[in-house]
mmCIF file of C-alpha atoms in Angstrom:
data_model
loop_
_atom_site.group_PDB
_atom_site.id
_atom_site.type_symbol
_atom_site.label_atom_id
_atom_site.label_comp_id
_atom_site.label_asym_id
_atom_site.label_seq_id
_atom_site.Cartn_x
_atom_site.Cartn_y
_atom_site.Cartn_z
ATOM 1 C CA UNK A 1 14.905 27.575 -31.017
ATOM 2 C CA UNK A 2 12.381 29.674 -29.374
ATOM 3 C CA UNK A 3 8.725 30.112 -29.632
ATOM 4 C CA UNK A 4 7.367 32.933 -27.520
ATOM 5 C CA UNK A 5 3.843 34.127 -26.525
ATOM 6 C CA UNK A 6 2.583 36.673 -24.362
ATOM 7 C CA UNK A 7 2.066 35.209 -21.137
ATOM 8 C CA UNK A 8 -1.055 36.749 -20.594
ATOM 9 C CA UNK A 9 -2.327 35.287 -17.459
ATOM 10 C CA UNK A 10 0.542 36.679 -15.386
ATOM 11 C CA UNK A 11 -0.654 39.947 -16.643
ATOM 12 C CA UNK A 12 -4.283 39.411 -15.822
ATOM 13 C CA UNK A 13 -4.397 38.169 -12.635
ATOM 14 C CA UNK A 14 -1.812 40.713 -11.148
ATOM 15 C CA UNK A 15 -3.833 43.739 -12.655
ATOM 16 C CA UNK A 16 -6.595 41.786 -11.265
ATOM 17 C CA UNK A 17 -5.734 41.216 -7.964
ATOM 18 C CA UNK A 18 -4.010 45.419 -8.230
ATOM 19 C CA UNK A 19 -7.534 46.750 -9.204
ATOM 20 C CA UNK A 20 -9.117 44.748 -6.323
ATOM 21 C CA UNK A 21 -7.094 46.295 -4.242
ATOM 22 C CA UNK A 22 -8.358 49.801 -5.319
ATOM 23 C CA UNK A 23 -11.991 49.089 -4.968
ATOM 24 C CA UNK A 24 -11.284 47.960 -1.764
ATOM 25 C CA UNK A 25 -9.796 50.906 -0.586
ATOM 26 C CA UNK A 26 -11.477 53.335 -2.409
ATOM 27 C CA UNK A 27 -14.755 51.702 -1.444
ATOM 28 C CA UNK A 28 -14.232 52.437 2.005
ATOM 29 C CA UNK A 29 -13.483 56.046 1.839
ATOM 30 C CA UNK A 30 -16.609 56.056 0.400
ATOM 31 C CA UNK A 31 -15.571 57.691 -3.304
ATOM 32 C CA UNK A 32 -17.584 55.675 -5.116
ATOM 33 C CA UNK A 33 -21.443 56.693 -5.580
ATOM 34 C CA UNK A 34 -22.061 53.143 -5.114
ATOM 35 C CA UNK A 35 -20.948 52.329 -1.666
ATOM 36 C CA UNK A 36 -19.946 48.254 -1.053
ATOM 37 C CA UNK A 37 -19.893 46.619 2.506
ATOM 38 C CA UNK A 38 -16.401 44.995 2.851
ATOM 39 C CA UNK A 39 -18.225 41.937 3.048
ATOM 40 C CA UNK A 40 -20.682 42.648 -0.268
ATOM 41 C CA UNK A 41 -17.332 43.708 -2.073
ATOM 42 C CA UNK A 42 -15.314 39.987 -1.132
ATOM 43 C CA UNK A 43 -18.346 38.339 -2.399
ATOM 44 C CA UNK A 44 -18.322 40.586 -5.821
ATOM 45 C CA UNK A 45 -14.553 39.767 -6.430
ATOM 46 C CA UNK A 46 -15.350 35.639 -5.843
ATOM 47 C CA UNK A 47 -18.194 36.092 -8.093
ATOM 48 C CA UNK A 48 -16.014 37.530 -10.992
ATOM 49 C CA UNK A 49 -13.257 35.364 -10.460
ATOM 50 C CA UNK A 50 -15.487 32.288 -10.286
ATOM 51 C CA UNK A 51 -16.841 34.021 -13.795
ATOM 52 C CA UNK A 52 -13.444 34.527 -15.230
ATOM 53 C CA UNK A 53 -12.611 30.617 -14.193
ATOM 54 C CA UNK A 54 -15.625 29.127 -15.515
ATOM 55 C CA UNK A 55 -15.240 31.036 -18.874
ATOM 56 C CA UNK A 56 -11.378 29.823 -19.164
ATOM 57 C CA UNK A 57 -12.593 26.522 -18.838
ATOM 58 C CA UNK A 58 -15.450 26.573 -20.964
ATOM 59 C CA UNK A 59 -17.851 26.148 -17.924
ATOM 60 C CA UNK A 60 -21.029 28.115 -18.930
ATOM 61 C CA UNK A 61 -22.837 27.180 -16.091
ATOM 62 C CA UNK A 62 -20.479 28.799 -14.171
ATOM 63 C CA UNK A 63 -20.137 31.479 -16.092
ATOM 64 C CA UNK A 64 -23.871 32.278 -16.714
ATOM 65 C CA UNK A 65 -24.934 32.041 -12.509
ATOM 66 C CA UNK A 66 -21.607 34.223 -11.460
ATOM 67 C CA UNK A 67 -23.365 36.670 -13.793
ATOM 68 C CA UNK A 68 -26.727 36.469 -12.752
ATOM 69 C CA UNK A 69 -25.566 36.555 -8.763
ATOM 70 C CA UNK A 70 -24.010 39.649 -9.810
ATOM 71 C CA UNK A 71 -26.872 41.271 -11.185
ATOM 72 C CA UNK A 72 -28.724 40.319 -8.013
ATOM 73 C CA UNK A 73 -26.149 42.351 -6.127
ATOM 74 C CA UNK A 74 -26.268 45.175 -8.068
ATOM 75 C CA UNK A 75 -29.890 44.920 -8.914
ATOM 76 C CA UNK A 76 -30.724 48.505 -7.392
ATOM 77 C CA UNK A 77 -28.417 50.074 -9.117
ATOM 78 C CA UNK A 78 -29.076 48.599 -12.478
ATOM 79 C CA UNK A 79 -32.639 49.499 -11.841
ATOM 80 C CA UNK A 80 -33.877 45.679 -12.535
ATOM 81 C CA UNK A 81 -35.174 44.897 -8.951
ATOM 82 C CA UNK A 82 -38.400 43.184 -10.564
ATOM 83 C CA UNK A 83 -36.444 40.746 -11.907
ATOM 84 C CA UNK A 84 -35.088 39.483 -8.809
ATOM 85 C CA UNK A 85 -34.464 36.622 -8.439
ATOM 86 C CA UNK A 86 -36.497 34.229 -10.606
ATOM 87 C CA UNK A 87 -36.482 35.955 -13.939
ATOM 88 C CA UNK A 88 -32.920 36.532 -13.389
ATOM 89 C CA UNK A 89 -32.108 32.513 -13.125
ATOM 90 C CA UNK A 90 -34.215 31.909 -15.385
ATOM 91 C CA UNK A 91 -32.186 33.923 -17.713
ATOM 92 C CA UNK A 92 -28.935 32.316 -16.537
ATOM 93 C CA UNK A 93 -30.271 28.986 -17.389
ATOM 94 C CA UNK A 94 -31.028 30.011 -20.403
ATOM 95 C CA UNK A 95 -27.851 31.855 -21.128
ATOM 96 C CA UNK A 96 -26.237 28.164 -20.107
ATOM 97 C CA UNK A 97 -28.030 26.188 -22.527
ATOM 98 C CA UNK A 98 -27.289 28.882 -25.589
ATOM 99 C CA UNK A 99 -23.379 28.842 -25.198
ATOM 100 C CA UNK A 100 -23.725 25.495 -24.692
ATOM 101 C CA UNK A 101 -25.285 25.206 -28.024
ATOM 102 C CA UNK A 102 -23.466 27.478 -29.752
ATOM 103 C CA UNK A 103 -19.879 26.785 -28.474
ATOM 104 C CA UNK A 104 -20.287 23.073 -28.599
ATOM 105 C CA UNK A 105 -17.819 22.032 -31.095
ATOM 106 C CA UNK A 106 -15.496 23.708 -29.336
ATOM 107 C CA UNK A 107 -15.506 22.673 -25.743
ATOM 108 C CA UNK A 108 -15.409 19.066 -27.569
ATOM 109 C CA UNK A 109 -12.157 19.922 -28.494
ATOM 110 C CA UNK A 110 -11.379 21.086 -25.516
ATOM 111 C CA UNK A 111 -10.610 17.120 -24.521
ATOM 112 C CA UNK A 112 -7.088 16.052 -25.823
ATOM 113 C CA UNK A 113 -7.739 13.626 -29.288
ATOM 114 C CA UNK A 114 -4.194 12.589 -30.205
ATOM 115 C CA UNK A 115 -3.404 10.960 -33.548
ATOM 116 C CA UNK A 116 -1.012 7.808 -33.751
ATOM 117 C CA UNK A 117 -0.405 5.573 -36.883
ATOM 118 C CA UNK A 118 -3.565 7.580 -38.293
ATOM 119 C CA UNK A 119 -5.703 5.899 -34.597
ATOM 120 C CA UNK A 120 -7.020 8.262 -32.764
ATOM 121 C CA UNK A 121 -6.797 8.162 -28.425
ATOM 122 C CA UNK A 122 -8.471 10.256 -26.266
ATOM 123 C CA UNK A 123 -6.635 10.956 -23.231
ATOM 124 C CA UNK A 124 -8.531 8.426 -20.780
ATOM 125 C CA UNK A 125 -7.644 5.756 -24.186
ATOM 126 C CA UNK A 126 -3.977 6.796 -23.595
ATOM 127 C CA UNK A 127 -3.885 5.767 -19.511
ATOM 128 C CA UNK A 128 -5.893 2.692 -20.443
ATOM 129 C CA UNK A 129 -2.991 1.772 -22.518
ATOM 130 C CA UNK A 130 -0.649 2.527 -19.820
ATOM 131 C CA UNK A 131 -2.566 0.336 -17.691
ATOM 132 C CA UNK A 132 -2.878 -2.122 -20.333
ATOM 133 C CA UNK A 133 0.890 -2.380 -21.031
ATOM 134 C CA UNK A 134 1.333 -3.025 -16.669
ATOM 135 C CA UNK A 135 -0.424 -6.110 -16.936
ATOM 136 C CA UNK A 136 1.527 -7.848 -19.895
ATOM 137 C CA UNK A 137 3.198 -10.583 -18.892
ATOM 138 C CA UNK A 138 6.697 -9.619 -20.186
ATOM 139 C CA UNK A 139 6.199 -6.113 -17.888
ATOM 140 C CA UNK A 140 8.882 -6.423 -14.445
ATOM 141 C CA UNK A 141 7.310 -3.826 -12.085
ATOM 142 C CA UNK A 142 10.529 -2.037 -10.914
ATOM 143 C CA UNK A 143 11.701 1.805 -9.086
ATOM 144 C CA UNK A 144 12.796 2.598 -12.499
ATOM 145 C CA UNK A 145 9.310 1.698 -14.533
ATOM 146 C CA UNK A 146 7.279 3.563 -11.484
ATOM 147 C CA UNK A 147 4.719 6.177 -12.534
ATOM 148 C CA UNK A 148 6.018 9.744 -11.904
ATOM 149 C CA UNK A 149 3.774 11.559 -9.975
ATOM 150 C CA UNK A 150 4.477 15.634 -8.976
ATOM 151 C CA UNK A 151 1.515 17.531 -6.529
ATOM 152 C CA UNK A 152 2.232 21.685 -6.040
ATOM 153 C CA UNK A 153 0.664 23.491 -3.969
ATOM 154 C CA UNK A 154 1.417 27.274 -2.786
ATOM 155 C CA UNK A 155 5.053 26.410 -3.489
ATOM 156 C CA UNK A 156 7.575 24.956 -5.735
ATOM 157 C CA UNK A 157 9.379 21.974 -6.618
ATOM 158 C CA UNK A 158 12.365 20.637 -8.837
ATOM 159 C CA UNK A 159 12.170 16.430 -9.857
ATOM 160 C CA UNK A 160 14.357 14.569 -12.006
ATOM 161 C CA UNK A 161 12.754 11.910 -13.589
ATOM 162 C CA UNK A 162 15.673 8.696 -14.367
ATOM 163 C CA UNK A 163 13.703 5.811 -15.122
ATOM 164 C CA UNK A 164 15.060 3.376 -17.479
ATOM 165 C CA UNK A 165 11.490 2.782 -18.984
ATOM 166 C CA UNK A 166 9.722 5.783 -18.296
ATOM 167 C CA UNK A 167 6.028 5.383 -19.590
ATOM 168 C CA UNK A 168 3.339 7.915 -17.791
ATOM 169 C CA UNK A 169 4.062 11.231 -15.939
ATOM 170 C CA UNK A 170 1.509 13.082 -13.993
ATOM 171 C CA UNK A 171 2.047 16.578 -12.955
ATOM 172 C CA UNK A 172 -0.951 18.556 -10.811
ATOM 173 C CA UNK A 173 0.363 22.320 -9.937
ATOM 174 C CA UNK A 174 -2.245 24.826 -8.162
ATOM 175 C CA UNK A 175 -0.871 27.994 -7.212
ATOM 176 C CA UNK A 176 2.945 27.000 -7.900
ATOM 177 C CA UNK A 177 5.256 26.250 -10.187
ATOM 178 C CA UNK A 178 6.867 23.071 -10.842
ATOM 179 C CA UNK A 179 10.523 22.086 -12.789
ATOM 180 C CA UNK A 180 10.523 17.979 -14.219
ATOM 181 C CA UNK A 181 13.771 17.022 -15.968
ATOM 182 C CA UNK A 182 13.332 14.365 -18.251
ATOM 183 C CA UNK A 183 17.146 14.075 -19.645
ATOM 184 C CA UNK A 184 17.971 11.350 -18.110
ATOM 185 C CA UNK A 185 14.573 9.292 -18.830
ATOM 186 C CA UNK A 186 15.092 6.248 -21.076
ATOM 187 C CA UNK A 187 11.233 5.412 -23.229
ATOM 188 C CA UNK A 188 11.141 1.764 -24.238
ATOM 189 C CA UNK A 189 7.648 1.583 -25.184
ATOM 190 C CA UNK A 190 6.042 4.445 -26.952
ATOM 191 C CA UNK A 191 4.184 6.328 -26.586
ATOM 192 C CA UNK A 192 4.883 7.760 -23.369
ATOM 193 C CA UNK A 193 2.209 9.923 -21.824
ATOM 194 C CA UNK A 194 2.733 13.811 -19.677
ATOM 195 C CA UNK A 195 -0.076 14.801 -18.133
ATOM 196 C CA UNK A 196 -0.485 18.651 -16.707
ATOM 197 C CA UNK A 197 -3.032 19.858 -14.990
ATOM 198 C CA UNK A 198 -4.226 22.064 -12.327
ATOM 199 C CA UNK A 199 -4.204 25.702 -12.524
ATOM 200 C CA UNK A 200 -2.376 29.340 -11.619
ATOM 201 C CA UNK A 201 1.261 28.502 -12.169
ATOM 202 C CA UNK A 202 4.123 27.368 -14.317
ATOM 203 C CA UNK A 203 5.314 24.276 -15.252
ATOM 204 C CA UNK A 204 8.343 23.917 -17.055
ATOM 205 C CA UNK A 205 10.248 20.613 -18.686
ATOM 206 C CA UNK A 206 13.071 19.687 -19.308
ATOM 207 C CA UNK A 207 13.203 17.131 -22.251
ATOM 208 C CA UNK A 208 15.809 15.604 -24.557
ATOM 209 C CA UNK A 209 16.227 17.263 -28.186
ATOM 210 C CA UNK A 210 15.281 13.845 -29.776
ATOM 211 C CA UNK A 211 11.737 13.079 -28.350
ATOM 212 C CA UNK A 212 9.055 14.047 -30.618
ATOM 213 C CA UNK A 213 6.694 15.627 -28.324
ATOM 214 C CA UNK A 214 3.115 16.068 -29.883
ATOM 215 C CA UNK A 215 1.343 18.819 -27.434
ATOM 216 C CA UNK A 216 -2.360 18.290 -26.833
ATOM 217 C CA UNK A 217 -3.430 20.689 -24.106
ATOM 218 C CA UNK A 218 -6.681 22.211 -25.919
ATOM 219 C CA UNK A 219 -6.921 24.064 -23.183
ATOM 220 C CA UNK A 220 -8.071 28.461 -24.083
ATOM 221 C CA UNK A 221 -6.668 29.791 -21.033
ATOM 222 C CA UNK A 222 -2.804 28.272 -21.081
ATOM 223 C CA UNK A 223 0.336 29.539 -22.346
ATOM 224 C CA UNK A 224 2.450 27.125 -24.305
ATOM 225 C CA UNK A 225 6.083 27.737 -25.140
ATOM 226 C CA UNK A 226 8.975 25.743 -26.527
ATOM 227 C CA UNK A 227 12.390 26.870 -26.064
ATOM 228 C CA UNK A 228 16.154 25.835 -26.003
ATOM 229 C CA UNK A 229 17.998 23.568 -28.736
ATOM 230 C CA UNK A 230 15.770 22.780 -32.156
ATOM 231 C CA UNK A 231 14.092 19.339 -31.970
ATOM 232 C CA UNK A 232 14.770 16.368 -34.074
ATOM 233 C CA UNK A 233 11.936 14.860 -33.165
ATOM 234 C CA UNK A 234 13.804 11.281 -34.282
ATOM 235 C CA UNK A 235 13.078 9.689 -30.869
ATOM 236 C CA UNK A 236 9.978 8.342 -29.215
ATOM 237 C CA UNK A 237 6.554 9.669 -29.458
ATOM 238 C CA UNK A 238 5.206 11.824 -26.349
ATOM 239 C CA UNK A 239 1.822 12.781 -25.718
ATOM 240 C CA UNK A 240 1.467 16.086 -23.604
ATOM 241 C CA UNK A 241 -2.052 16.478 -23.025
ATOM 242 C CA UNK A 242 -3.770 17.671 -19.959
ATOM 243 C CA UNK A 243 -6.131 20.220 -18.169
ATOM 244 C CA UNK A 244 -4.048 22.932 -16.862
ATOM 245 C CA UNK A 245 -5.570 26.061 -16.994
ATOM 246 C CA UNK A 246 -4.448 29.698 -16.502
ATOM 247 C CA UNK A 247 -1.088 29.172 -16.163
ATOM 248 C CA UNK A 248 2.214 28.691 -18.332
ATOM 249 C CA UNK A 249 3.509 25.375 -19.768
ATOM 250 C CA UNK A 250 6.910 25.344 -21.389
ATOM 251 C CA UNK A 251 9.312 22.812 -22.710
ATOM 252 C CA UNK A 252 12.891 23.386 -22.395
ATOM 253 C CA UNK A 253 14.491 21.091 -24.953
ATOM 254 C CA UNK A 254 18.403 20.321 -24.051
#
């Protein structure tokens, strides 16, 4: 069983980072009619980024004031020098507040809601009930009941995750890509919670057939895949929710 989507970010940010590349050089043998300072040009290329990121993550604010620094940069060009720089902000402010407005409804759903026995958890409800379940009295702390915890950064990593009552998983990737095998996890008390998050990079698990894994991401700017065997989804229930954003998330079931 396979489900497959283009993994667009890959393709974005390389042809990103390729055309970048151009401007720079072309910019400074001066074949553009709008000449950039090496310094002006770094600043452009954080400004769109920063635009790109806040956009992916529904951040208008973001989004709206990486636009209007733009147009300050390029207000000579664009001919719109008397508008520099108050009507300009003043515009991005209100630019903020309509796509706030208008896209509303959907940056709430942005924030995982999972349904269980017809309840529904947000995702801070979920880690309260993790929390919850720690102080009961018949709960033995223990290596084997231990939160799982995986940080990435500019690199890779590989964990196996073998606890014998395996309850909350956190993984955090920037700029990386991280492998979690879950085979040999054992889930006494559902439902067991995976959080991803971070951003730029690929995190792939590794989980058994039987689990019945209900993804929650909500999240515009990720790439979600399941592969491997077909799932039964006759095991425990496992939340995947999360804020991981222009990267790749897949689950290998085995």
């Amino acid at each position: 069983m396979e489900t497959k989507q283009v993994k667009w970010g890959h393709w974005f940010w390389g042809l990103f980072f390729v055309v970048c590349a151009a401007i720079l050089v072309l910019s400074q043998l001066g074949l553009f009619t709008y000449h950039l300072r090496f310094w002006t040009l770094v600043l452009v290329l954080i400004l769109v980024a920063a635009a790109i990121k806040s956009l992916a993550s529904l951040s208008f604010a973001g989004f709206s004031f990486s636009l209007a620094f733009l147009a300050m940069l390029f207000a000579k060009p664009l001919g719109i020098q008397q508008l520099v720089p108050w009507t300009i902000l003043g515009a991005a402010v209100l630019l903020s507040i309509g796509l706030t407005l208008l896209f509303k409804p959907l940056k709430k759903h942005h924030f995982s809601v999972v349904t269980i026995n017809d309840n529904h958890y947000s995702l801070s409800d979920l880690r309260q009930m993790q929390k919850d379940a720690k102080k009961a009295p018949s709960y033995v702390p223990s290596s084997e009941s231990a939160d799982v915890t995986v940080n990435v950064k500019l690199g890779s990593a590989t964990r196996y995750v073998q606890q014998g009552d395996f309850r909350h998983a956190v993984i955090h990737v920037n700029l990386g890509d991280a492998k979690v095998f879950f085979d040999k996890a054992t889930i006494i008390n559902e439902p067991a919670l995976i959080e991803v998050l971070g951003q730029l990079g690929d995190i792939s698990l590794y989980i058994p057939r039987e689990w019945n894994v209900q993804p929650n991401l909500g999240n515009l700017a990720v790439d979600f895949n399941e592969k491997g065997e077909t799932p039964t989804k006759t095991g425990p229930l496992v939340v995947l929710a999360g804020d991981f954003k222009m990267g790749d998330v897949t689950i290998h079931y085995i």
